Short mmCIF file of C-alpha atoms in Angstrom, two decimals:
data_model
loop_
_atom_site.label_atom_id
_atom_site.label_comp_id
_atom_site.label_asym_id
_atom_site.label_seq_id
_atom_site.Cartn_x
_atom_site.Cartn_y
_atom_site.Cartn_z
CA UNK A 320 -17.86 9.48 -6.09
CA UNK A 321 -17.21 6.60 -8.18
CA UNK A 322 -15.44 4.61 -5.11
CA UNK A 323 -18.38 5.98 -3.42
CA UNK A 324 -21.19 4.70 -5.00
CA UNK A 325 -19.81 1.21 -5.68
CA UNK A 326 -19.80 0.88 -1.12
CA UNK A 327 -24.21 1.08 -2.06
CA UNK A 328 -23.88 -0.46 -4.30
CA UNK A 329 -22.51 -2.87 -2.50
CA UNK A 330 -25.62 -3.20 0.01
CA UNK A 331 -27.44 -3.96 -2.71
CA UNK A 332 -25.56 -6.62 -4.72
CA UNK A 333 -24.95 -8.75 -0.59
CA UNK A 334 -29.17 -8.95 -1.53
CA UNK A 335 -28.59 -10.00 -4.02
CA UNK A 336 -30.17 -7.47 -6.16
CA UNK A 337 -28.88 -4.70 -8.42
CA UNK A 338 -28.74 -1.27 -9.99
CA UNK A 339 -27.40 0.25 -12.36
CA UNK A 340 -29.38 3.63 -12.18
CA UNK A 341 -26.77 4.75 -9.59
CA UNK A 342 -24.44 7.10 -12.09
CA UNK A 343 -27.84 8.82 -13.45
CA UNK A 344 -28.80 9.25 -9.90
CA UNK A 345 -25.77 10.70 -10.14
CA UNK A 346 -25.74 12.98 -12.71
CA UNK A 347 -29.17 14.09 -11.59
CA UNK A 348 -28.29 14.75 -8.44
CA UNK A 349 -25.83 16.66 -8.97
CA UNK A 350 -27.83 18.92 -11.92
CA UNK A 351 -30.87 19.78 -8.97
CA UNK A 352 -28.11 21.31 -6.28
CA UNK A 353 -26.36 23.30 -9.60
CA UNK A 354 -29.78 24.70 -10.30
CA UNK A 355 -31.15 24.97 -6.75
CA UNK A 356 -28.23 27.17 -6.04
CA UNK A 357 -27.55 29.96 -9.74
CA UNK A 358 -31.06 29.44 -10.89
CA UNK A 359 -33.20 29.71 -7.31
CA UNK A 360 -30.01 31.38 -5.29
CA UNK A 361 -30.87 28.58 -2.32
CA UNK A 362 -28.23 28.60 0.86
CA UNK A 363 -25.95 25.63 0.14
CA UNK A 364 -27.24 23.09 2.82
CA UNK A 365 -30.84 23.33 1.13
CA UNK A 366 -29.51 22.59 -2.36
CA UNK A 367 -27.28 19.80 -0.88
CA UNK A 368 -30.61 18.85 0.84
CA UNK A 369 -32.72 18.67 -2.27
CA UNK A 370 -29.89 16.64 -3.73
CA UNK A 371 -29.75 14.19 -1.34
CA UNK A 372 -33.52 13.77 -1.11
CA UNK A 373 -34.04 13.76 -4.73
CA UNK A 374 -31.19 10.23 -4.50
CA UNK A 375 -33.42 8.53 -1.79
CA UNK A 376 -36.48 8.99 -3.72
CA UNK A 377 -34.93 7.24 -6.48
CA UNK A 378 -33.94 4.47 -4.68
CA UNK A 379 -37.22 4.38 -2.64
CA UNK A 380 -38.88 3.69 -5.80
CA UNK A 381 -36.54 1.14 -7.49
CA UNK A 382 -36.46 -0.71 -4.21
CA UNK A 383 -40.29 -0.28 -4.25
CA UNK A 384 -40.58 -1.34 -7.63
CA UNK A 385 -38.67 -3.83 -6.47
CA UNK A 386 -40.01 -5.47 -3.77
CA UNK A 387 -44.32 -4.29 -4.24
CA UNK A 388 -44.70 -5.53 -7.95
CA UNK A 389 -42.21 -8.10 -8.10
CA UNK A 390 -40.32 -6.47 -11.08
CA UNK A 391 -36.68 -8.24 -11.30
CA UNK A 392 -34.48 -5.03 -9.72
CA UNK A 393 -32.40 -5.06 -13.26
CA UNK A 394 -35.40 -3.88 -14.92
CA UNK A 395 -36.58 -1.31 -12.43
CA UNK A 396 -33.46 0.36 -11.73
CA UNK A 397 -33.11 0.43 -15.86
CA UNK A 398 -36.15 2.14 -16.46
CA UNK A 399 -34.76 4.76 -13.18
CA UNK A 400 -31.22 5.25 -14.91
CA UNK A 401 -33.69 6.06 -18.12
CA UNK A 402 -36.00 8.56 -16.27
CA UNK A 403 -32.83 10.19 -13.99
CA UNK A 404 -30.80 11.16 -16.71
CA UNK A 405 -33.71 12.12 -18.64
CA UNK A 406 -35.21 14.56 -15.90
CA UNK A 407 -31.81 15.93 -15.28
CA UNK A 408 -31.59 16.87 -19.11
CA UNK A 409 -34.09 18.24 -18.88
CA UNK A 410 -33.75 20.43 -15.85
CA UNK A 411 -30.25 21.24 -17.01
CA UNK A 412 -32.12 21.95 -20.56
CA UNK A 413 -28.39 19.93 -21.51
CA UNK A 414 -27.02 22.70 -21.07
CA UNK A 415 -23.86 23.30 -18.50
CA UNK A 416 -25.52 24.99 -15.00
CA UNK A 417 -22.57 26.75 -13.88
CA UNK A 418 -21.24 30.10 -11.38
CA UNK A 419 -21.34 28.21 -8.03
CA UNK A 420 -20.89 29.85 -4.56
CA UNK A 421 -16.46 29.67 -3.61
CA UNK A 422 -18.09 28.23 -0.37
CA UNK A 423 -19.71 24.34 -2.27
CA UNK A 424 -16.69 25.17 -4.36
CA UNK A 425 -14.30 23.42 -0.87
CA UNK A 426 -16.22 20.41 -1.02
CA UNK A 427 -14.83 18.67 -4.57
CA UNK A 428 -11.49 20.92 -4.63
CA UNK A 429 -10.86 21.72 -0.81
CA UNK A 430 -8.23 20.72 1.46
CA UNK A 431 -7.48 20.51 5.50
CA UNK A 432 -4.02 19.71 6.09
CA UNK A 433 -2.90 19.23 2.57
CA UNK A 434 -5.31 16.49 2.87
CA UNK A 435 -8.61 16.61 -0.04
CA UNK A 436 -12.65 17.11 1.17
CA UNK A 437 -13.21 14.59 -0.57
CA UNK A 438 -11.21 11.68 0.91
CA UNK A 439 -12.25 12.77 5.08
CA UNK A 440 -15.66 12.63 3.61
CA UNK A 441 -15.11 9.22 1.78
CA UNK A 442 -13.38 8.13 5.06
CA UNK A 443 -16.34 8.93 7.09
CA UNK A 444 -19.33 7.51 5.07
CA UNK A 445 -16.98 4.22 4.78
CA UNK A 446 -16.02 3.66 8.11
CA UNK A 447 -19.71 4.34 8.62
CA UNK A 448 -20.66 1.26 5.69
CA UNK A 449 -18.54 -1.07 7.42
CA UNK A 450 -20.13 -0.79 11.15
CA UNK A 451 -23.20 -0.76 9.70
CA UNK A 452 -22.95 -3.57 7.62
CA UNK A 453 -20.65 -6.16 10.05
CA UNK A 454 -21.88 -5.08 13.21
CA UNK A 455 -25.66 -3.74 13.28
CA UNK A 456 -28.70 -6.49 13.37
CA UNK A 457 -29.38 -3.90 9.86
CA UNK A 458 -26.67 -5.69 8.33
CA UNK A 459 -26.46 -8.82 9.51
CA UNK A 460 -30.40 -8.61 8.03
CA UNK A 461 -29.11 -7.78 4.80
CA UNK A 462 -26.78 -11.13 4.72
CA UNK A 463 -29.26 -12.80 5.42
CA UNK A 464 -31.87 -12.08 2.66
CA UNK A 465 -29.03 -12.18 -0.07
CA UNK A 466 -27.63 -15.47 1.51
CA UNK A 467 -31.05 -17.47 1.51
CA UNK A 468 -34.41 -14.80 1.22
CA UNK A 469 -36.77 -17.38 1.95
CA UNK A 470 -35.43 -18.35 5.04
CA UNK A 471 -34.60 -14.12 6.20
CA UNK A 472 -38.51 -14.09 5.88
CA UNK A 473 -39.43 -16.87 8.00
CA UNK A 474 -36.90 -16.07 10.83
CA UNK A 475 -39.00 -12.89 11.20
CA UNK A 476 -36.92 -10.54 8.66
CA UNK A 477 -39.07 -8.11 6.69
CA UNK A 478 -37.37 -8.77 3.08
CA UNK A 479 -39.35 -5.75 1.24
CA UNK A 480 -38.45 -3.25 3.76
CA UNK A 481 -34.25 -5.06 3.69
CA UNK A 482 -34.23 -4.54 -0.16
CA UNK A 483 -36.13 -0.98 -0.41
CA UNK A 484 -33.74 0.32 2.45
CA UNK A 485 -30.99 -0.62 0.61
CA UNK A 486 -31.65 0.71 -2.44
CA UNK A 487 -32.64 4.29 -0.49
CA UNK A 488 -28.72 3.78 0.58
CA UNK A 489 -27.16 3.07 -2.51
CA UNK A 490 -29.94 6.36 -3.78
CA UNK A 491 -28.09 8.46 -1.53
CA UNK A 492 -24.59 7.72 -1.64
CA UNK A 493 -25.28 8.43 -4.75
CA UNK A 494 -26.48 11.91 -4.76
CA UNK A 495 -23.17 12.70 -1.88
CA UNK A 496 -20.78 11.41 -5.11
CA UNK A 497 -22.69 13.90 -7.66
CA UNK A 498 -22.84 16.44 -5.33
CA UNK A 499 -18.88 16.10 -4.68
CA UNK A 500 -18.49 15.48 -8.57
CA UNK A 501 -20.50 18.59 -9.37
CA UNK A 502 -17.96 20.98 -7.06
CA UNK A 503 -15.19 19.68 -8.08
CA UNK A 504 -16.29 20.72 -11.70
CA UNK A 505 -17.58 23.58 -10.95
CA UNK A 506 -20.63 22.91 -13.13
CA UNK A 507 -23.73 20.50 -12.95
CA UNK A 508 -24.31 18.35 -16.25
CA UNK A 509 -26.64 15.79 -17.03
CA UNK A 510 -23.96 13.76 -19.52
CA UNK A 511 -21.47 12.82 -16.41
CA UNK A 512 -20.90 9.55 -14.45
CA UNK A 513 -22.24 7.63 -17.43
CA UNK A 514 -19.61 4.62 -17.16
CA UNK A 515 -19.68 5.49 -12.48
CA UNK A 516 -21.76 2.64 -12.44
CA UNK A 517 -19.80 -0.63 -14.36
CA UNK A 518 -16.15 0.73 -12.31
CA UNK A 519 -19.11 0.54 -9.46
CA UNK A 520 -19.78 -3.22 -10.59
CA UNK A 521 -16.45 -4.12 -11.49
CA UNK A 522 -14.65 -2.93 -8.16
CA UNK A 523 -17.88 -4.40 -6.05
CA UNK A 524 -16.98 -7.99 -7.69
CA UNK A 525 -13.66 -7.35 -8.00
CA UNK A 526 -13.45 -7.07 -3.89
CA UNK A 527 -15.05 -10.13 -3.63
CA UNK A 528 -18.91 -9.07 -3.10
CA UNK A 529 -20.78 -11.88 -5.11
CA UNK A 530 -23.57 -11.06 -7.59
CA UNK A 531 -25.64 -14.14 -5.91
CA UNK A 532 -25.66 -12.19 -2.62
CA UNK A 533 -25.50 -12.62 1.00
CA UNK A 534 -21.40 -11.93 0.20
CA UNK A 535 -19.23 -9.04 0.21
CA UNK A 536 -18.11 -6.45 2.70
CA UNK A 537 -17.10 -3.07 2.26
CA UNK A 538 -13.22 -3.49 2.74
CA UNK A 539 -13.27 -5.27 -0.54
CA UNK A 540 -15.39 -3.25 -2.56
CA UNK A 541 -12.68 -0.43 -1.16
CA UNK A 542 -9.49 -2.82 -2.62
CA UNK A 543 -11.72 -2.98 -5.91
CA UNK A 544 -11.56 -0.36 -6.45
CA UNK A 545 -8.17 0.50 -5.82
CA UNK A 546 -7.55 -1.82 -8.56
CA UNK A 547 -10.21 -1.03 -11.31
CA UNK A 548 -8.83 2.36 -10.48
CA UNK A 549 -4.84 1.23 -11.27
CA UNK A 550 -6.82 -0.75 -14.23
CA UNK A 551 -8.00 2.38 -15.40
CA UNK A 552 -4.64 4.08 -14.73
CA UNK A 553 -2.34 1.67 -16.53
CA UNK A 554 -4.17 2.07 -19.85
CA UNK A 555 -4.41 5.39 -20.10
CA UNK A 556 -0.51 6.04 -18.93
CA UNK A 557 -0.25 2.80 -22.89
CA UNK A 558 -2.78 5.51 -24.20
CA UNK A 559 -5.66 3.47 -24.50
CA UNK A 560 -7.94 5.67 -25.72
CA UNK A 561 -11.82 5.38 -23.19
CA UNK A 562 -13.71 3.36 -26.44
CA UNK A 563 -11.46 0.68 -25.25
CA UNK A 564 -10.71 0.51 -21.45
CA UNK A 565 -14.72 0.20 -21.64
CA UNK A 566 -14.29 -2.80 -23.45
CA UNK A 567 -10.92 -3.71 -20.74
CA UNK A 568 -13.88 -3.34 -17.98
CA UNK A 569 -16.35 -5.05 -19.33
CA UNK A 570 -14.07 -8.03 -19.58
CA UNK A 571 -13.14 -7.45 -16.46
CA UNK A 572 -16.30 -7.51 -15.04
CA UNK A 573 -16.58 -11.03 -16.94
CA UNK A 574 -13.98 -12.25 -15.24
CA UNK A 575 -14.46 -11.44 -11.78
CA UNK A 576 -18.06 -12.91 -11.82
CA UNK A 577 -16.52 -16.37 -14.22
CA UNK A 578 -14.19 -16.41 -10.79
CA UNK A 579 -17.05 -16.57 -8.30
CA UNK A 580 -19.26 -18.67 -10.15
CA UNK A 581 -15.89 -20.84 -10.20
CA UNK A 582 -15.50 -20.48 -6.39
CA UNK A 583 -19.09 -21.14 -5.36
CA UNK A 584 -19.01 -24.96 -7.78
CA UNK A 585 -20.82 -23.08 -10.12
CA UNK A 586 -18.89 -24.10 -13.40
CA UNK A 587 -21.95 -25.11 -15.10
CA UNK A 588 -24.94 -23.22 -13.85
CA UNK A 589 -27.22 -22.32 -16.57
#
C-alpha cells in the first residue's frame, strides 16, 4: 500500500506541491469501508465506493485550499492530515472494526496463479499512472506546472485545476491503499498507516522526483520504494527498532533532497 500512495505522491511532487495527509486519508478510507461493511452491512462494492469517495473528497479539499486560498500545500495537507485522522478515530471510536465478509478479505489476502491480488492491483495502477504521466496532455501539463507555474499559466494551462486534480489522484490512491490494508489486516483501525507518508516521500525522492517540481516518473518511484523497502528489511534483519528506523528514514530523506539540490546546482540556496 505504501508504493500505491507513493505513485499518487509522485504526481503531487512533480507539480511542486506536497501532500502530508495521505497516511491519514488511507486510515480514514479504510475505516469508512470497515464501518460500511460491518455496521451498515453494505454490499462490498458500495462500501469500497464510499471509501474511494472519501479519498477523492480529501484530495479535492486539499487541492482547493492550495489553489483558491493561496495556502501552502504543506499547511493545507497537514491540516487535512489532522482532520482525516481525527475523523477516523471518531468513526471507529478508537477501536478496531472487524467481522468482514470473506469475499472482501480476498482483496488484501487472496491470490491468483500464486500471485497476490495486491500485486495485480499495484501493476494495473502503475501502468495506468505511467501512461497518464508520460503519454497524455494531462501528464505534460503536470510537468509544465511543476517546471514553471507562471509560464504554464501563460501558455493556457489551468494551473489551479491541475493542482486540484493531482491532489485528488493522490487521495484516490491513498483510499485504495487503505482498502487493501484493511482487507489484509481484517480490521479497520484509525491508527494504521502513520508512517506511510514518510516512507513514500523517501522512496519518491530517492527515485528521482524533485521536491522543486518538474521532474519525476512512476518508474523512478517504484525503484525508490524498492530501495526504501530494502533498507527497512535490512534494518529489521539487524534487529534495529522501529524508532531508530524512523531516524534512518528521516536522514535518508535529507540525503536524497540534498543530492537533488547539488545535482541542480543549488549548493547554497536559502
